[in-house]
Coordinates of C-alpha atoms in Angstrom, one line a residue:
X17 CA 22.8 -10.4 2.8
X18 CA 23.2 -6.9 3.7
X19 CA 25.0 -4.7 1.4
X20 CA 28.0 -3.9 4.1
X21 CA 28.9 -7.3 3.9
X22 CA 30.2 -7.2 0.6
X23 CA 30.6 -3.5 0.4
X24 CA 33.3 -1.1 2.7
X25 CA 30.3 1.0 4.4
X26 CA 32.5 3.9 4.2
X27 CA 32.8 3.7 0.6
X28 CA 29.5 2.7 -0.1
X29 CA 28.2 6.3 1.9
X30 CA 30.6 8.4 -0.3
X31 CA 28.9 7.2 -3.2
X32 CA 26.2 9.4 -5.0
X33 CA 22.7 8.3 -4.9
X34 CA 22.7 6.2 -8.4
X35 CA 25.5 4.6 -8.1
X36 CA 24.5 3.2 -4.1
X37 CA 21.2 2.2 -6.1
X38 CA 23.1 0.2 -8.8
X39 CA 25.6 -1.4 -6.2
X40 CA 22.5 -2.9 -4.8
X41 CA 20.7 -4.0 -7.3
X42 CA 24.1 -5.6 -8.6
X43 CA 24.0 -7.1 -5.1
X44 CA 20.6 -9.0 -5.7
X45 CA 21.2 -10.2 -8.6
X46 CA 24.6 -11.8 -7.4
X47 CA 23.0 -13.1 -4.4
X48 CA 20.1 -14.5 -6.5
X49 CA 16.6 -15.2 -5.6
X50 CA 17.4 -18.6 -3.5
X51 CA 17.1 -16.8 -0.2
X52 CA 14.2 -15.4 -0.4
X53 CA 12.3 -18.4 -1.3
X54 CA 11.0 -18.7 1.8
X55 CA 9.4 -15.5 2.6
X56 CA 8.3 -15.3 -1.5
X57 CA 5.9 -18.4 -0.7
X58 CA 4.3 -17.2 2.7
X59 CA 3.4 -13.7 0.3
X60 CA 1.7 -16.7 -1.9
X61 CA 0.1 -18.2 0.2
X62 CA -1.1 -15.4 1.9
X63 CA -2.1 -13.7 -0.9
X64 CA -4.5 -16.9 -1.4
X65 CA -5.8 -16.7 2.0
X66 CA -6.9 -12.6 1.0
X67 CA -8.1 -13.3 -2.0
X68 CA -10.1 -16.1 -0.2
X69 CA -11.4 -13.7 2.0
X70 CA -12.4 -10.9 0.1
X71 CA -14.1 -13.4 -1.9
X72 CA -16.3 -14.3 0.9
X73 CA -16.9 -10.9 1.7
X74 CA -18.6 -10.2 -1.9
X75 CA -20.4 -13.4 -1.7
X76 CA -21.5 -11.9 1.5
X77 CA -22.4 -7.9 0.6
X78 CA -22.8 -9.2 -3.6
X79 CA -25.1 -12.2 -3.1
X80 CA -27.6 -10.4 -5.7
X81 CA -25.2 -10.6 -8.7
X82 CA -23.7 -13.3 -11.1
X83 CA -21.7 -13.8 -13.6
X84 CA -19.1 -10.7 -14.7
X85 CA -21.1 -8.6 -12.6
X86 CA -20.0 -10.7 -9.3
X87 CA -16.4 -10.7 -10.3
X88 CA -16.4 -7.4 -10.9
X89 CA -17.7 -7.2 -8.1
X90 CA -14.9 -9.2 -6.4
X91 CA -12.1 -7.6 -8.5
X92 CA -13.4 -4.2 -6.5
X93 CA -13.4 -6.0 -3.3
X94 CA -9.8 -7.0 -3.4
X95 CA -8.5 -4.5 -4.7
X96 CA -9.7 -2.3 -1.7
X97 CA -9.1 -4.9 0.5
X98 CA -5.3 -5.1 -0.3
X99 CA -5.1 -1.3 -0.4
X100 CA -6.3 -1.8 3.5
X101 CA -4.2 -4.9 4.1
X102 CA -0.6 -2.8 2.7
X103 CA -1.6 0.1 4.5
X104 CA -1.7 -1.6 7.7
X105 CA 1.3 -3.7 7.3
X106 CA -0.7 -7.1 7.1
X107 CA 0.8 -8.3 4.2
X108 CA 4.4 -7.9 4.9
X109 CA 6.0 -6.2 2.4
X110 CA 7.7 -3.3 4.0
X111 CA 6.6 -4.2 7.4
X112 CA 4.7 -6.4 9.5
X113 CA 5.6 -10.4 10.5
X114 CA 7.0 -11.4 6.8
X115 CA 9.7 -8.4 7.6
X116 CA 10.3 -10.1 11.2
X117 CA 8.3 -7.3 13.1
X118 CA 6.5 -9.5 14.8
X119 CA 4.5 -7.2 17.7
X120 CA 1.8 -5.2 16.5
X121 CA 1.5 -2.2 16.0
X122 CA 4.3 -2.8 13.6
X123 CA 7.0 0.0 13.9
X124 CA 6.7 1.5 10.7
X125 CA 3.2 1.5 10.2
X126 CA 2.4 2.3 13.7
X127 CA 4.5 5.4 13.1
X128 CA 1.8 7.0 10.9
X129 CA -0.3 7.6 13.5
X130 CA 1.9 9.5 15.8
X131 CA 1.6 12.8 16.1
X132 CA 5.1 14.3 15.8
X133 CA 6.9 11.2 13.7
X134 CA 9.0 12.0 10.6
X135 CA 7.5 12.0 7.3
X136 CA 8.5 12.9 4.0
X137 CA 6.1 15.4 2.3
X138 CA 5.8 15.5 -1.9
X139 CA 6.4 19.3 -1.1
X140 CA 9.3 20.6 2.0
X141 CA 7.1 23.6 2.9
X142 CA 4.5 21.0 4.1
X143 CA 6.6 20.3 7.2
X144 CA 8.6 16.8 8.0
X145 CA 6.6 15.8 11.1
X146 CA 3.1 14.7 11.3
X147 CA 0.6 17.0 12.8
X148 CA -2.9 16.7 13.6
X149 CA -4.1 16.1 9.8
X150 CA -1.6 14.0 9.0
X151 CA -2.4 11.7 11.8
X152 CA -6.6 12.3 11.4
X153 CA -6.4 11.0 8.2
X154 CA -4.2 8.1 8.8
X155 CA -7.2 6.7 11.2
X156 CA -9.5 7.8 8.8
X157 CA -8.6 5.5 6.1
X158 CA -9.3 2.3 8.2
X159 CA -12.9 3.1 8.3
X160 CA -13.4 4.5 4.8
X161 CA -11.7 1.7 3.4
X162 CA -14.1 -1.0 5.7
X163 CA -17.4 1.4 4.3
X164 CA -16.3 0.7 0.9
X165 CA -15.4 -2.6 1.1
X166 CA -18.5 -4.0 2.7
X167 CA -21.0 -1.2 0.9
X168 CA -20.6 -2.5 -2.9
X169 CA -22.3 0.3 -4.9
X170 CA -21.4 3.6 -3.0
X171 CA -22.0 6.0 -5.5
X172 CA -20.0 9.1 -5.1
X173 CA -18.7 8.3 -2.2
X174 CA -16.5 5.8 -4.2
X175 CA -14.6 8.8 -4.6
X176 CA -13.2 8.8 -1.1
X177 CA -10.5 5.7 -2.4
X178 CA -8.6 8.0 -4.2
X179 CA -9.2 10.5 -2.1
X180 CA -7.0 8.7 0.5
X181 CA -4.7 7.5 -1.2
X182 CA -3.6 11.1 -3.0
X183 CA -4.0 12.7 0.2
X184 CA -0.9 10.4 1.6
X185 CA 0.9 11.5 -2.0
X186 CA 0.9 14.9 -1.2
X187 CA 0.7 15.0 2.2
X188 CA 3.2 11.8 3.4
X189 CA 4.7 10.5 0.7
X190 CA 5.9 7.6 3.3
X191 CA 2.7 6.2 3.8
X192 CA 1.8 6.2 0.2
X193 CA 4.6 4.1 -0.8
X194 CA 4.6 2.3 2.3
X195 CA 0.9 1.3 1.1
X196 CA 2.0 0.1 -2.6
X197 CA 0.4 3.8 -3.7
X198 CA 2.6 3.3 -7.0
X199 CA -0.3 0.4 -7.7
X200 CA -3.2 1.7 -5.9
X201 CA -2.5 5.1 -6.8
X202 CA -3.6 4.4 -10.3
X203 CA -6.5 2.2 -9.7
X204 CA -8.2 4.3 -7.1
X205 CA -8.4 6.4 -9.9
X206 CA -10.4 4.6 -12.2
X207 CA -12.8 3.5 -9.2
X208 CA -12.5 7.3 -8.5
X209 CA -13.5 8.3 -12.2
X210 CA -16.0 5.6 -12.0
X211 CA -17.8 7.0 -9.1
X212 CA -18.2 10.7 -11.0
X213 CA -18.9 9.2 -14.2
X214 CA -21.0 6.1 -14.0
X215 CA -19.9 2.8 -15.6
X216 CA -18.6 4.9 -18.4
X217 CA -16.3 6.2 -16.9
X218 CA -15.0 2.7 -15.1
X219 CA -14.2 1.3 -19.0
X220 CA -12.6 4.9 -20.3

């Protein structure tokens, strides 16, 4: 149910920020979570189907280990695998088929790679539009995240996670929410502080 229904849009634009945030949280919680049963089990269900895969894939690149060590191994293997999955849209929870954006690219992912689309920079001197950075490292995470993902001990080069995903923090704030950076943002950087300082550095 969208907020103007119950809500004079007028009104509701004359509001300040917090209280248009509260009106719609109110809103959810009066609508209940009935309606979005639906889409709330195809995320499940999903979500089994990735993990699925990215278990495979460390069966695949991890055959050598067993134990902890494979699940650790698998942990690491998801965990990039949804960063990739979120930042292209595939798992629907900003954009993408679950959101009822059904042809691919998926407008608000595909965005990101435009040269001259809005973004929102963490600082305003950084300018609003994409330019040729913004939009070289927006292709460059695909492969760096595939590298990563099918090359389980990287060494250093581990470091190029959180590299990303900081670089869309600072740079296009957008994509980094848009990718779930408020979760991978923090783990990248324990994979990140693991790739400087050993397996020491993975448990600190």
């Amino acid at each position: 149910m969208p907020i103007r229904a119950v809500i004079d849009e007028d009104i509701f634009k004359a509001e300040p920020f917090w209280k248009q945030y509260d009106d719609i949280i109110k809103l959810l919680f009066d609508v209940g979570g009935r309606p979005t049963l639906p889409a709330n089990i195809i995320h499940l269900t999903w979500t089994v189907v990735q993990m699925s895969i990215w278990y495979k894939v460390t069966e695949l690149v991890s055959s050598n280990l067993v134990g902890p060590a494979f699940y650790f191994a698998w942990l690491r293997t998801t965990l990039m695998g949804h960063y990739l999955t979120e930042y292209l849209s595939w798992t629907g929870m900003f954009s993408g088929p679950a959101m009822g954006n059904i042809k691919p690219p998926f407008p608000y992912t595909g965005m990101r790679f435009k040269l001259g689309t809005l973004k929102e920079p963490f600082f305003s001197f950084m300018w609003d539009k994409r330019n040729v950075l913004d939009v070289a490292l927006a292709w460059a995470v695909i492969p760096v995240m595939l590298l990563l993902i099918l090359t389980p001990s990287p060494g250093i080069w581990e470091i190029l996670w959180p590299v990303c995903v900081w670089s869309f923090f600072i740079l296009d704030f957008s994509t980094y929410e848009g990718s779930f950076g408020a979760w991978h943002g923090p783990v990248s950087l324990i994979y990140g502080f693991k790739a400087l300082h050993g397996e020491a550095g993975f448990l600190a």
